[in-house]
Each structure stands twice: as C-alpha cells, then as structure tokens.
Coordinates of C-alpha atoms in Angstrom, one line a residue:
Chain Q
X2 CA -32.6 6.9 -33.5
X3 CA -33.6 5.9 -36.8
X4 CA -30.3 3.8 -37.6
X5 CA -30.7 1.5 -34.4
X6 CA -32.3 -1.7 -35.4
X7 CA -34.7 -2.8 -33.1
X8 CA -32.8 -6.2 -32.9
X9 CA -29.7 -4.6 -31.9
X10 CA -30.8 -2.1 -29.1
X11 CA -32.7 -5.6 -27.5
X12 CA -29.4 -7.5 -27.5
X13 CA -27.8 -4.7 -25.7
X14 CA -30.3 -4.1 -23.3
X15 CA -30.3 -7.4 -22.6
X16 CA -26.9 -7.7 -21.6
X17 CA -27.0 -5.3 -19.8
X18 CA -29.7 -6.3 -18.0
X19 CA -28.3 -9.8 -17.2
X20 CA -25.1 -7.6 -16.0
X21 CA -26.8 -6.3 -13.7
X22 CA -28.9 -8.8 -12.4
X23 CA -25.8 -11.0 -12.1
X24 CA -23.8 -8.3 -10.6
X25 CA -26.3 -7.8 -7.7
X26 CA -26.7 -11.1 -7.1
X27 CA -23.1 -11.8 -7.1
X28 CA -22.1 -9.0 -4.9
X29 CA -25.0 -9.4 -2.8
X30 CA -24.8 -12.9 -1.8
X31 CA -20.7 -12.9 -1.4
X32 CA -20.0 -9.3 0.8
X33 CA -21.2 -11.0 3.9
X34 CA -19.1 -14.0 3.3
X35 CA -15.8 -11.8 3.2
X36 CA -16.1 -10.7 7.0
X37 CA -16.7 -14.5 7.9
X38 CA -14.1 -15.9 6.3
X39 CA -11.6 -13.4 8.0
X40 CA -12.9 -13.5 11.2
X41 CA -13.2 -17.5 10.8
X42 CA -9.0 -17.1 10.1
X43 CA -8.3 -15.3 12.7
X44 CA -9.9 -17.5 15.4
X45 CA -8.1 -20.3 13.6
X46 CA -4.6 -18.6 14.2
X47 CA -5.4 -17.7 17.5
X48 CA -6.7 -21.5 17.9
X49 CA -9.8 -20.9 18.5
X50 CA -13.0 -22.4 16.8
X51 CA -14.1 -19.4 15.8
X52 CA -18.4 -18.0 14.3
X53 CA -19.5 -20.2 11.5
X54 CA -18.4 -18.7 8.3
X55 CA -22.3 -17.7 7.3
X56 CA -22.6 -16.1 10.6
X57 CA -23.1 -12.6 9.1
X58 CA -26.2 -14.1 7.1
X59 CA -27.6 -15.3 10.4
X60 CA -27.2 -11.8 12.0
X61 CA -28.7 -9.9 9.2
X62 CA -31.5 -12.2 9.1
X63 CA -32.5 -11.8 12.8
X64 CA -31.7 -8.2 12.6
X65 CA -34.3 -7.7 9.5
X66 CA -37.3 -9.0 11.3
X67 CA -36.7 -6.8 14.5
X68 CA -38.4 -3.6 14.5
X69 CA -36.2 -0.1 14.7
X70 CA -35.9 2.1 17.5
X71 CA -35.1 5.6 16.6
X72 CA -34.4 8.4 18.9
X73 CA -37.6 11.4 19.1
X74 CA -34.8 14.1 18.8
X75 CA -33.5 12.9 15.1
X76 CA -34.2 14.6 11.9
X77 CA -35.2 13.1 8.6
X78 CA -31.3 12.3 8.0
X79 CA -31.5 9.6 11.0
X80 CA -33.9 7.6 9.1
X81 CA -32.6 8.3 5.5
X82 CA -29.2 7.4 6.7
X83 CA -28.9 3.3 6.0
X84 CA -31.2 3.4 3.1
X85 CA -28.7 5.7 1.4
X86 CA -25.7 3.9 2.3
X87 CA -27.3 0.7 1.2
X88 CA -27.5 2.2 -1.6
X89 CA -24.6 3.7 -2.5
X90 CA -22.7 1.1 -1.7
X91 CA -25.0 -1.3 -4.1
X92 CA -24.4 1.7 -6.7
X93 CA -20.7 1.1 -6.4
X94 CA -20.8 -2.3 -6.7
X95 CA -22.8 -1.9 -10.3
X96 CA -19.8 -0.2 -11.0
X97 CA -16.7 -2.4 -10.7
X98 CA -17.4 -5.9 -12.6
X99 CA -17.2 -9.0 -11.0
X100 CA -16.4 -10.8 -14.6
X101 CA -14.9 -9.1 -17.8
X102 CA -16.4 -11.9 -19.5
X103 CA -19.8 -9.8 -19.5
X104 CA -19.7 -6.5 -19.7
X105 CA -22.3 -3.4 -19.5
X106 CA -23.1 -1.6 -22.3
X107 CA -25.6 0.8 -20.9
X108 CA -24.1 1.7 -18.0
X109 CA -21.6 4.7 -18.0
X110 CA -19.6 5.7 -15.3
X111 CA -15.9 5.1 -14.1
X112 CA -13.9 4.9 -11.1
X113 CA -14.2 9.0 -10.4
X114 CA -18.1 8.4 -10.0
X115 CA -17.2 5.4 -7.8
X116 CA -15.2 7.4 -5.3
X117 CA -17.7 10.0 -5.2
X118 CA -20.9 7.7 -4.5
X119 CA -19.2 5.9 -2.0
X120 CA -18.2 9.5 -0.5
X121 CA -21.8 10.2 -0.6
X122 CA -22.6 7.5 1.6
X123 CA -19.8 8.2 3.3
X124 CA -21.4 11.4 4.2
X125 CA -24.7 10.4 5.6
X126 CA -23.5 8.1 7.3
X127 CA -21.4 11.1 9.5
X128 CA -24.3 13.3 9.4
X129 CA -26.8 10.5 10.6
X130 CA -23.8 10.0 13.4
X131 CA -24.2 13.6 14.2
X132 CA -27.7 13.4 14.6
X133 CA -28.8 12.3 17.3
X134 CA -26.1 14.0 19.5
X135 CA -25.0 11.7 20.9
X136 CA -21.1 11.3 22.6
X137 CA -20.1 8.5 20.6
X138 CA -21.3 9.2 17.3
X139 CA -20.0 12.4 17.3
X140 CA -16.7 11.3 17.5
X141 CA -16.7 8.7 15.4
X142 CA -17.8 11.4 12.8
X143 CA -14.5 13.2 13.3
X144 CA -12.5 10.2 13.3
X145 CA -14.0 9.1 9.9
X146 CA -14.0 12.3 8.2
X147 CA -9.9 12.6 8.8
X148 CA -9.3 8.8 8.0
X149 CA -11.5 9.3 4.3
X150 CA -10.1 12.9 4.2
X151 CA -6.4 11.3 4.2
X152 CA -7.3 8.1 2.3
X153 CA -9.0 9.7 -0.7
X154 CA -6.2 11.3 -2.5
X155 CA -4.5 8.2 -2.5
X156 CA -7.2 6.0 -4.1
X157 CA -7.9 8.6 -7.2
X158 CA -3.9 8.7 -7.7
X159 CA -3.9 5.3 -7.4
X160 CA -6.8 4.4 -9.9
X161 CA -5.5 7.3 -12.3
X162 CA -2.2 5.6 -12.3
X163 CA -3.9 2.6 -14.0
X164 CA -6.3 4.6 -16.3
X165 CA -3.1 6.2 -17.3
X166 CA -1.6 2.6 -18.4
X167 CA -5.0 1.4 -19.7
X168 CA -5.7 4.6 -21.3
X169 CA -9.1 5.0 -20.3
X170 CA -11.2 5.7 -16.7
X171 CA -13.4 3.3 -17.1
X172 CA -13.5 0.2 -14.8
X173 CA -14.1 -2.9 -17.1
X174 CA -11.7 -1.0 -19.7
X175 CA -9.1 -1.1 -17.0
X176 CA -9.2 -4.5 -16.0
X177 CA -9.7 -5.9 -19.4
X178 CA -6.3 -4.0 -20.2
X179 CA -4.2 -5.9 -17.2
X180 CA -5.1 -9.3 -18.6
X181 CA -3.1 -8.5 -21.5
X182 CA -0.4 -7.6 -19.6
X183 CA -0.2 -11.2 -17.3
X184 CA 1.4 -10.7 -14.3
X185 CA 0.8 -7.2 -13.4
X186 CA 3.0 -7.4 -9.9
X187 CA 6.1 -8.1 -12.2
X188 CA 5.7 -4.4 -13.3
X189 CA 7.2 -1.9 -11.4
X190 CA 4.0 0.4 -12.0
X191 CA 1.8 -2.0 -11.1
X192 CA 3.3 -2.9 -8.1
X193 CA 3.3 0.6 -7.2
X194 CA -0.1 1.1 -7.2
X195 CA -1.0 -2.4 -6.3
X196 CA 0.5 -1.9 -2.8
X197 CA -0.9 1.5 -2.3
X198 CA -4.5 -0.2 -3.1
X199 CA -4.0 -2.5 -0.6
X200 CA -3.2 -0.2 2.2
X201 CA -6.1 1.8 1.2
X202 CA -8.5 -1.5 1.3
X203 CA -7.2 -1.7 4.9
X204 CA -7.8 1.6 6.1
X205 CA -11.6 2.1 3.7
X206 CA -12.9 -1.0 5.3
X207 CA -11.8 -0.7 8.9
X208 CA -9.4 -3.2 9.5
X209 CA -7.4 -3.4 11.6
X210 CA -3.9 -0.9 11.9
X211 CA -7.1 1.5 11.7
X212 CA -9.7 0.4 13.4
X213 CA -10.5 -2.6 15.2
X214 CA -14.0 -4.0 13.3
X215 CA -14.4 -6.9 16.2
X216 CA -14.7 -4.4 19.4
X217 CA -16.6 -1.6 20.7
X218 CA -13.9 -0.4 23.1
X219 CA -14.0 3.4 23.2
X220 CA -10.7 4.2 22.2
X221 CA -10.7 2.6 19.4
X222 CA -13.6 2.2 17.7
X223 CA -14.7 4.3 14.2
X224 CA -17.0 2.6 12.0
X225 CA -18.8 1.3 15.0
X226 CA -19.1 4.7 17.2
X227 CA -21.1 5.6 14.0
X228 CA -23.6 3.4 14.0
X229 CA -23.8 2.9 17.7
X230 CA -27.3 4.3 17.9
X231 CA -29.0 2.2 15.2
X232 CA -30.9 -0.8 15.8
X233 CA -33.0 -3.6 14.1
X234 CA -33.4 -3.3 10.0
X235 CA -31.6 0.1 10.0
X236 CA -28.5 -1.7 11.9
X237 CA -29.1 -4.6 9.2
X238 CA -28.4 -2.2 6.2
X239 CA -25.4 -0.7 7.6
X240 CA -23.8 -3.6 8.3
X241 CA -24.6 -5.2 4.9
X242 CA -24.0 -2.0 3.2
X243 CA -20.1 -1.8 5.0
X244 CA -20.0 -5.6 3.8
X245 CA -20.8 -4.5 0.1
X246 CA -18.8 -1.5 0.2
X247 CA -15.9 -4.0 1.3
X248 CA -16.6 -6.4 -1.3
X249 CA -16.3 -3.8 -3.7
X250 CA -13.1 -2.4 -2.9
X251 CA -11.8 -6.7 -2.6
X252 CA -13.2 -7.0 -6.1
X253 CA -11.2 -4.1 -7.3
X254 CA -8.3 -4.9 -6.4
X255 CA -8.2 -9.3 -7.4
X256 CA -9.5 -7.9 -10.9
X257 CA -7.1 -5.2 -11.9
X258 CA -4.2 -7.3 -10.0
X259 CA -5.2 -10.8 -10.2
X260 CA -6.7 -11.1 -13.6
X261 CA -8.2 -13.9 -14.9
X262 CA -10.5 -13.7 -18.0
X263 CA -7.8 -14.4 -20.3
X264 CA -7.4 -18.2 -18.9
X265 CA -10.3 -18.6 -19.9
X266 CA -10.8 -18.8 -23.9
X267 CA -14.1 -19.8 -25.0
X268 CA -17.0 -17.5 -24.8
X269 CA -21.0 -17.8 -23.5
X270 CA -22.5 -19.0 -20.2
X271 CA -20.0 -21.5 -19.4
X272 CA -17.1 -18.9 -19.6
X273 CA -19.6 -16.3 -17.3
X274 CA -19.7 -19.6 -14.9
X275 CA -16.0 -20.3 -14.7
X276 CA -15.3 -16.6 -14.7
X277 CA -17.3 -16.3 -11.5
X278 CA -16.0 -19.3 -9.8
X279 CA -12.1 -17.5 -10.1
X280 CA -13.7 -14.8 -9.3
X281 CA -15.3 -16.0 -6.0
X282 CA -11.6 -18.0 -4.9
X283 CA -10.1 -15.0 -5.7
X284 CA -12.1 -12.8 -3.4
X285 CA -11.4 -16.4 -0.8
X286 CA -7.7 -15.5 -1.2
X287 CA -7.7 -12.2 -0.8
X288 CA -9.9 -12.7 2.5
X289 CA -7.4 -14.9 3.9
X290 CA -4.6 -12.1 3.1
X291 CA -6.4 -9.3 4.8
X292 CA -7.1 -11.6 7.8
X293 CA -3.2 -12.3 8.3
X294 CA -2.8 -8.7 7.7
X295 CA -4.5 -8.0 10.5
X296 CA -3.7 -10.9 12.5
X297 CA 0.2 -9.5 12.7
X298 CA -0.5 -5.8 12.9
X299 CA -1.5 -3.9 15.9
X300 CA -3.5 -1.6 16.1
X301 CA -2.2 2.5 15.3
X302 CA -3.0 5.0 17.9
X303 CA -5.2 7.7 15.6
X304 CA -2.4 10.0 15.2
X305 CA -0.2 7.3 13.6
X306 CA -2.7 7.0 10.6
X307 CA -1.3 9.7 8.6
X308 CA 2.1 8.0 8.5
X309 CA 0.5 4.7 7.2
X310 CA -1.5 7.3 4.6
X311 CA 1.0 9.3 3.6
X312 CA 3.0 6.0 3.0
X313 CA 0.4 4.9 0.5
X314 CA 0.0 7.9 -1.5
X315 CA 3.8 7.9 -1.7
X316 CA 3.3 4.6 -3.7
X317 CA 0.7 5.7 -5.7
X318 CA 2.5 8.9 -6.6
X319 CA 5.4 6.9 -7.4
X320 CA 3.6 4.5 -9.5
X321 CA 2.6 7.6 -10.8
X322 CA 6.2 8.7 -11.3
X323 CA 7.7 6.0 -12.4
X324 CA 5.1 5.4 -15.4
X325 CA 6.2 9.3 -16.4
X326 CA 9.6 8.1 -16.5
X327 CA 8.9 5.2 -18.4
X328 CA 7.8 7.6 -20.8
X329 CA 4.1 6.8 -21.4
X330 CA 5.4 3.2 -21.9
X331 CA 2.6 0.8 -22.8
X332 CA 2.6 -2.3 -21.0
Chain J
X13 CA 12.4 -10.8 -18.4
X14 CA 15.9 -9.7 -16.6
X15 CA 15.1 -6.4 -17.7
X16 CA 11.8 -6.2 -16.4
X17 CA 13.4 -7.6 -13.2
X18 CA 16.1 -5.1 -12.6
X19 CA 13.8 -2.5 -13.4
X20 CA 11.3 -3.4 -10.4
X21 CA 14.4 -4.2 -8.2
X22 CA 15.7 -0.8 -9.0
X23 CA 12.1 0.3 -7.9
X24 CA 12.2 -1.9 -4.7
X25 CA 15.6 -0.5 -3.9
X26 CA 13.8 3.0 -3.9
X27 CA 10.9 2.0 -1.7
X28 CA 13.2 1.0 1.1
X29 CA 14.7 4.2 1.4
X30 CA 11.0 5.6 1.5
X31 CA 10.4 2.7 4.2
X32 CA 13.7 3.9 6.1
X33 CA 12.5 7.3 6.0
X34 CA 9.1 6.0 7.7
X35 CA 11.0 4.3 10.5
X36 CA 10.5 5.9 14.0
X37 CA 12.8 3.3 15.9
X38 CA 16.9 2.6 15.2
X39 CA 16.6 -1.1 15.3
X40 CA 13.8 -0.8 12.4
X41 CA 16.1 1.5 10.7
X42 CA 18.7 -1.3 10.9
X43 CA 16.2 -4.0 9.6
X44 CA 15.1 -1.8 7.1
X45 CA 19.0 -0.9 5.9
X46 CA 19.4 -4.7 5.9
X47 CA 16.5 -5.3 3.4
X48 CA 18.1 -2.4 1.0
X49 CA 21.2 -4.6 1.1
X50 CA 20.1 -7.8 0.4
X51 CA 17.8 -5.8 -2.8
X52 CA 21.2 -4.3 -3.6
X53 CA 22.9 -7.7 -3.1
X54 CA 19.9 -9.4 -5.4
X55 CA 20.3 -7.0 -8.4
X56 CA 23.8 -7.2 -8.5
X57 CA 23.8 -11.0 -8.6
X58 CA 20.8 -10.6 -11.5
X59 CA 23.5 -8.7 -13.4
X60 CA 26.6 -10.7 -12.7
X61 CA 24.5 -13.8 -13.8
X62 CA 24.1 -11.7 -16.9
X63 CA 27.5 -11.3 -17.1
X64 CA 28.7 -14.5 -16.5
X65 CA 26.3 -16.0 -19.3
X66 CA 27.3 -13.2 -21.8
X67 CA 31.1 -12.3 -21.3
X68 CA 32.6 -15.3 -18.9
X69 CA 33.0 -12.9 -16.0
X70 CA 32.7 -13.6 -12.3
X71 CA 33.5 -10.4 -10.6
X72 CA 30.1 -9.2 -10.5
X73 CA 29.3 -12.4 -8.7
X74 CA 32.2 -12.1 -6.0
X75 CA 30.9 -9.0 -5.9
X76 CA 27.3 -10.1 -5.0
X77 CA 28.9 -12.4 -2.0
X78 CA 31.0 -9.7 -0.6
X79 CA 27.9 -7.0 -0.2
X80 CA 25.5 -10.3 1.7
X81 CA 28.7 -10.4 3.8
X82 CA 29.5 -7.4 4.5
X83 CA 26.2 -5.4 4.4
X84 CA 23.7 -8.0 5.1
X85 CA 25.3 -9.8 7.5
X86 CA 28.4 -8.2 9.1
X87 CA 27.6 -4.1 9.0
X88 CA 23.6 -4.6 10.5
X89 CA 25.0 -6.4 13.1
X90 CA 28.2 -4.7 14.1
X91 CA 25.2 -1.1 14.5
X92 CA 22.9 -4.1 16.4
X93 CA 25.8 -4.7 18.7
X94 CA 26.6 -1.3 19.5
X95 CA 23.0 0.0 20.0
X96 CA 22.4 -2.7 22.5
X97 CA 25.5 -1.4 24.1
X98 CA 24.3 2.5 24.2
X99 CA 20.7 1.9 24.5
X100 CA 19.2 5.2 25.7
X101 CA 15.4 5.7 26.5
X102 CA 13.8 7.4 23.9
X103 CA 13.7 6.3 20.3
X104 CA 11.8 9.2 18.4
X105 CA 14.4 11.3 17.0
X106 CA 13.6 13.1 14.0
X107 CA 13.3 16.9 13.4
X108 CA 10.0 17.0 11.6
X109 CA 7.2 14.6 11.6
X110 CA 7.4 11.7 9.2
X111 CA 4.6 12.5 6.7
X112 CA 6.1 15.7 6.3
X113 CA 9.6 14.1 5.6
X114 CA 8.4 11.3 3.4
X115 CA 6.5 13.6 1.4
X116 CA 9.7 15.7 1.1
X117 CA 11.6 12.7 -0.3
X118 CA 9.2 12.3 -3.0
X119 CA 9.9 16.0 -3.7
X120 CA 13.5 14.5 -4.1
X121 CA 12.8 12.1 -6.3
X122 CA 11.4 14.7 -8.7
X123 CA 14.0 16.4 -8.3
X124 CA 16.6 14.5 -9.7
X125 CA 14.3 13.6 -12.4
X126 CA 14.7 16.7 -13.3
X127 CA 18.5 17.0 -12.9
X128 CA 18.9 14.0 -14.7
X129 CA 16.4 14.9 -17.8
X130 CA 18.3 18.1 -18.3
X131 CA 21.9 16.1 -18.8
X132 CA 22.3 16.1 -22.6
X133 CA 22.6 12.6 -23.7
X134 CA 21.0 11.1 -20.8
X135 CA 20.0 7.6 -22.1
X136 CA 16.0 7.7 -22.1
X137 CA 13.5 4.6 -21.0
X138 CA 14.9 2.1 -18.8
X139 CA 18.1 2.8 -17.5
X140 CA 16.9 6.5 -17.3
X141 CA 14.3 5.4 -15.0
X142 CA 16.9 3.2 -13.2
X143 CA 19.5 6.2 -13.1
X144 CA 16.4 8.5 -11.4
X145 CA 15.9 5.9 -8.6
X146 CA 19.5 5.4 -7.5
X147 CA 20.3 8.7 -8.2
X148 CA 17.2 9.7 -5.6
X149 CA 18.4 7.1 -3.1
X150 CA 21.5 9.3 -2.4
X151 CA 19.4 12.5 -1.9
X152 CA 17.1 10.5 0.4
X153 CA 20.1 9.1 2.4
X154 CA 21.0 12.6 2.1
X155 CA 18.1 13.9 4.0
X156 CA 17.6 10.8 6.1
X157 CA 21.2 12.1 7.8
X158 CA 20.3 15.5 8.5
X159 CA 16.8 14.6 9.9
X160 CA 18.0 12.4 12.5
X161 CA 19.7 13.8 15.4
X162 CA 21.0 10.4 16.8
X163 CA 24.5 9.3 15.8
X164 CA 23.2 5.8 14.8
X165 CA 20.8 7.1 12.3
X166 CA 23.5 9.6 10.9
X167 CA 25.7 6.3 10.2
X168 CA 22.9 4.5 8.4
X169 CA 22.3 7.7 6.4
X170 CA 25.6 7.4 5.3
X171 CA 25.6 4.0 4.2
X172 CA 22.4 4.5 2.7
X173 CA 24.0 7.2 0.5
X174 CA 26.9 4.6 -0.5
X175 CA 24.5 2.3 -1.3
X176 CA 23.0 4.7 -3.6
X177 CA 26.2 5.5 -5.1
X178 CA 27.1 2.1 -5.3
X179 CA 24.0 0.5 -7.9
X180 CA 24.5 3.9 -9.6
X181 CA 27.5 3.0 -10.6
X182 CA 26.5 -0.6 -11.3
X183 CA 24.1 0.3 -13.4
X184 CA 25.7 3.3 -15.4
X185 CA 28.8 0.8 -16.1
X186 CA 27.2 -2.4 -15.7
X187 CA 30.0 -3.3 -13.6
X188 CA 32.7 -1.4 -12.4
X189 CA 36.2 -2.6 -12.2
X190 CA 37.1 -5.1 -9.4
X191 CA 39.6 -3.3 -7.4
X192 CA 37.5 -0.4 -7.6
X193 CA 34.3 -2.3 -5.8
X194 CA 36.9 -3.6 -3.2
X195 CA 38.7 0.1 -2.4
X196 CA 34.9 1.0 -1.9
X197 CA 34.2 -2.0 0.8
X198 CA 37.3 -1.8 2.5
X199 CA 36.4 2.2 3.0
X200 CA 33.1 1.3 4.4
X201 CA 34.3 -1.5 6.6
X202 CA 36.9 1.7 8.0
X203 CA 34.5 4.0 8.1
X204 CA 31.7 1.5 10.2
X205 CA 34.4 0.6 12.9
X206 CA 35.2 4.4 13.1
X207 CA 31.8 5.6 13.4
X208 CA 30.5 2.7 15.8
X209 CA 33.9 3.9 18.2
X210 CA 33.3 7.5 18.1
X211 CA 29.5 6.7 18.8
X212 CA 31.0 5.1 22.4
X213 CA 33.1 7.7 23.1
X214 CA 30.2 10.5 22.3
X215 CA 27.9 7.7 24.9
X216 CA 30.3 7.9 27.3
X217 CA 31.0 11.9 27.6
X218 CA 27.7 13.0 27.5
X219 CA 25.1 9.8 28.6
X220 CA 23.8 10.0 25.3
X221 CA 24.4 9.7 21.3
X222 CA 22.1 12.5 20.7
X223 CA 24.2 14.8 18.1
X224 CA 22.8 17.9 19.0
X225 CA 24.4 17.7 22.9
X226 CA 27.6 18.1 20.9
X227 CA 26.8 22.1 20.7
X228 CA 27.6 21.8 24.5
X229 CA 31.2 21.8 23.6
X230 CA 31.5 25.7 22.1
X231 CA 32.5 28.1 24.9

C-alpha cells in the first residue's frame, strides 16, 4: 500500500472508470439496434418494408412507463427475475471490451466468469418461468435448460481454444493477441473455433435453426414461452437484457475474429473514437450475416438441435485438436 | 502463405467428412462428397502450382483437371442419376444417431493421432498435422460405410476412403508419379460403373437398395 503513489492509483482508477462508463453506454445504446437491423434485413429480402430500425427503442420506451401485472400466486423469484437478468447480462457485457484501445485495469475476470454470469441469469430466468405455473412457461423452461445444457460445453472449448493460442483467459488479453496475428480465418485454429462460435451465437440468442425470435406459435417458441407471463417494465428488462446478452456474444465474436485495433496507430481519444466506429460497422456486418443466416435456414424440429450442437463442439474440439497437433504453435 | 493454405485446406478437407457424417439424406451426401472433391481438387492445384514454379512440372496440374472432371463433375452425377432412378421412400438410414456417430469420428481422429505419433520418424508440425487429417479421412470414410445401410451411402464411403488415401499420398510425396494417379482414376471410374450397376440389380430383386435385405438370401 505504501509503494502506490497516489498519482498512479488515480490514473488507473480513472481508466477504469471511463471503461466502464464507455462500455455501458456503448453496449447499452447499440444491443437494441442489432435485433432491428436484422429484422429490418429480413423484411427487405422478403420485399417487404419492414419496422423502423429503432423500433426496439420505441417498444422499450412504451413498455417502461406501463405499470406491471404480476400474478398473486408468484414468489419473490417472479419479481426478482428481470432485475437479475438485466443484470447479468449488463455484468457480461463489462466483461468483453468493445475497444482494445482502452482497457480495464481494475476489473478482473475472464471468459469462465462470463459463461457462468450469463448462466446465472440464465437460471432465473427458468425458475421465474416455473413460477407461476403456468403451461407455457414451463415448457419453455425445459426447452432452454437442454438447448444451454448442449450449447455450453461448446462455448468454454471454444473460448479455451483461444486462451490456449493467446496464452491467457482473460478477454481483452485474447483479443489483443489476434490483432497480431491479422487475419485470424486464414488459420486453421481459428477457423475452427471461429465457426463453432458462430453456431453457438445462433443457438445462445435464439435465432433462428433454434428458435424462431419473431413468433409466438406454440411449437416453436423458447425464449418467448419464458417470458410469456411478464408484462410492462419487467417485460422491458427482459427484452433489453436478451438484446444485451446478444450484443455481447456479437461483440465477442467481431473482436476476437474481426480485429481491428491494430489499423489504427496512434493513441488517445481520437483512437478510442475511431476504435468504436469499427467497432459499431462491425457489429452492422455481423447483424446483416446473422439475418441471412436465418433468412436461408429453417427452422429445426427440437430434437434436431443436438445434431447442429454436437456439430459445433466437434469444431471447437478440433480447433482444439488441431492446435495440439501444431504443437503448442504460437501464431 | 501456401503453407498456411494447404494447412487449412487439409483442415477443410477434414470438416467435410465430419459434414458427410452429419448428413441424414443421400442427395446431401452427394453434395457434400462433391465439396470434398473440389477441396481435394483445390489443394492439389495449390501444390502443382508449387511445382510448376519450383521444378517445371505439370503433372500435378493435369492431375488437378482430371479429379474436377472426374469427381466433381462426372462421379456426383453418374450417383445423382442413379438415385433418381432407384428413389425409394425413406431417406434416414444410419445405425446410430448422428451425434453419437460424429462424436465417434472425432474419437477417430484421435486415434490416428495417436497411431501416427507413435511411427518413429514421423515428421512433426505441419505435415504431421496434415498426415493426421488425411490419415483420419480414411477411418471416417471407414465408418461412414459401415453406418449406412443403403448401397448409395456404402459407395460414397468408399470414395470417401480413396479420397483420403489419395491427398495422403499427395502430401507424403508431394506428388506421386503420373501413371500411378491415372491407374488410381481409371480404378475408380471401374469401380463407380460397377457399384452404380450392381446398386440396379439389388433395386430390382428386392424393391429396394437397403443392404441389410441382402441377409434374405441365406437359406
């Protein structure tokens, strides 16, 4: 304690604190525009006009100033549920930069702690489904607890695969390792991995192959069976927290696989700037990929999930593999 | 660069057997045989470019043409026109269920990384990783021909394994002999023809190409 100098231990905390405040507000004003610009896509290939990209801003704002209804029968969870997914998901986000080009110093934590707090609001968000007993919720419940229960192996072998390359666990450490490397799809490794991510973004957001995010059709439905019940503000935080949670998983994958720090070679507020406006046509880019994804995919019946989950831990585990048989090879 | 290329081709190559594996239908397991080709017909023009530039030879290049011809082109659709000709109503026709088998492939793959690393003098890095992945595209075709019970799948099987065979060979001599790669095609081309009339003949005695009706015939 004695060898920090004051002056030192401010700089730091003020980075740290800009991080975050930039972080927040990044992540908080973009996650609704990813689900616009997709669904804006897809009406265009299906040639129609399609919801105004900020539609999801429009919703959440009349859905904040309603009041909620909650069921007599619920417990504490029913109530606790949204705030807690909110966030998590918000957590997470702290968690996976948006910009190499600043980078926390106080905050610890690496991509194992961001599986597990998203898992946690993962969780609540099936027990608040269970809650009320109703038919719906309950079976969305099920159906998410097998989808996360297949998915999750494959996104730690996935994200160990690169901690592996880059040596360390840590998020910014990671991507700050890939922009050394260029382009990251060239590698066989990275390839790997980088498909197996993408599968998982599919099947972690609910789009489509495994789950159809635009209906509320019976058969179908997951993400929305869950939150069937909820209404007003506690509706509003779901929704915004899926969007954040889906923003973070986007960001993760354009920054380990599309880096783009090292274009840019001077340092300070102009480079934080231009770093963020990459950043934001990155996450354009990769909006526009998921929504031709989905636009020629159909939909799996339940039971065909496993196939398309056992196809991406096959990837990681190769990427895995492979980088064995490299030999620890350093890219 | 080229290195780095054939490496992640070699890797590609791998991933279509897994893809193959994944298939439920035959016509996918015909698109996805075509794919494997034209990755098997890409590396081997990567290399005979490298050839041509280093040594002055062109066989690897002929070579190159002949496999588009034969396997992109010819082969795929010779199996397209006889499964339009025996089309039968039910496509599913594996013995276990396709996690189970994919994740049984990987198994392979380990597998002959382990053969492989316990060869004395194996070469180590790249073309040992190169070696694995071919070398695990013949187990996998392997496997791929005793899991499907249909005739058609048991063909593509096969010529799964001889494409496996085949960019092992490429890449363990960087280019075998030229009479040797044509022995090989002319052997497949046989063997195709064979295969698709014995699949007609099987169609017509029993209203079906399923294999397993074929235990009908002990007394």
């Amino acid at each position: 304690m004695k060898d920090c100098t004051p002056g030192r231990i401010g700089n730091e905390a003020m980075n740290s604190i800009a991080y975050i405040i930039i972080q927040l507000i990044v992540t908080l004003l973009a996650a609704p525009l990813v689900g616009g610009l997709i669904k804006k896509v897809k009406a265009l290939t299906q040639k129609r006009k399609g919801a105004p990209v900020l539609q999801m801003y429009f919703d959440l704002y009349k859905l904040l100033q309603k009041t909620s209804v909650v069921s007599e029968v619920s417990s504490w969870i029913y109530k606790a549920a949204p705030y807690i997914v909110f966030a998590t998901a918000l957590t997470g986000a702290l968690l996976v930069p948006v910009s190499t080009k600043i980078v926390p110093v106080l905050i610890p934590g690496d991509f194992i702690m961001l599986v597990s707090i998203l898992a946690l609001g993962r969780f609540f968000m099936m027990a608040a489904a269970l809650d009320t007993a109703s038919t719906f919720g309950g079976m969305g419940s099920s159906r998410e607890a097998m989808i996360s229960s297949l998915i999750e192996p494959s996104i730690l072998v996935a994200l160990f695969t690169v901690g592996l390359l880059s040596g360390s666990t840590s998020l910014p450490r990671m991507m700050q390792t890939v922009q050394v490397t260029g382009f990251p799809f060239a590698h066989p490794v990275y390839m790997m991995v980088g498909l197996a991510l993408l599968i998982i973004i599919i099947a972690e957001t609910s789009r489509i192959p495994v789950d159809d995010p635009s209906t509320h059709l019976e058969l179908t439905m997951v993400h929305e069976a869950m939150i069937l019940e909820y209404s007003g503000r506690h509706l509003a935080l779901l929704e915004y927290g899926a969007a954040v949670k889906q923003l973070v998983f986007v960001t993760l994958f354009v920054n380990i696989f599309i880096p783009h720090d090292q274009l840019i070679p001077f340092m300070g507020f102009g480079a934080v700037i231009l770093s963020l406006l990459l950043y934001l046509l990155k996450v354009v880019l990769m909006a526009v990929v998921i929504a031709l994804i989905e636009v020629n995919t159909v939909k799996f019946k339940l039971f065909s999930i496993p196939n398309l989950a056992a196809l991406s831990f096959i990837l990681a585990f190769l990427g895995i593999l492979q980088f064995f048989i490299l030999g620890g090879y350093h890219v | 660069m080229s290195e780095n290329l054939s490496e992640t081709l070699s890797v590609l190559i791998l991933l279509s057997s897994f893809v193959l594996m994944a298939n439920k239908r035959i016509s996918s397991y015909i698109k996805s045989f075509r794919i494997q080709s034209m990755l098997i017909a890409l590396a081997a023009g990567v290399m005979g470019v490298r050839s041509l530039l280093d040594e002055g030879r062109w066989d690897i290049l002929i070579v190159c043409i002949l496999i588009v011809v034969l396997k992109v082109i010819y082969i795929p659709g010779l199996l397209n026109r006889t499964y339009a000709s025996v089309r039968y109503r039910v496509e599913k026709d594996f013995i276990l269920n396709i996690p189970i088998l994919v994740l049984v492939c990987c198994g392979l793959v380990v597998f002959s990384y382990f053969t492989l690393a316990s060869i004395d003098g194996s070469s180590q890095g790249m073309s040992n990783m190169q070696l694995v992945n071919s070398i695990s595209v013949i187990w996998i075709g392997l496997f791929f021909m005793i899991s499907r019970k249909k005739a058609l799948g048991q063909i593509i099987g096969f010529l799964v394994i001889e494409n496996g065979l085949y960019i092992t060979a490429m890449l363990a001599t960087q280019g075998m002999p030229f009479i040797v790669d044509l022995g090989i095609f002319i052997d497949l081309v046989t063997f195709v023809l064979i295969m698709g009339m014995l699949t007609f003949r099987i169609n017509d005695q029993f209203d079906s190409i399923d294999t397993d009706q074929l235990n009908n015939l002990k007394g």
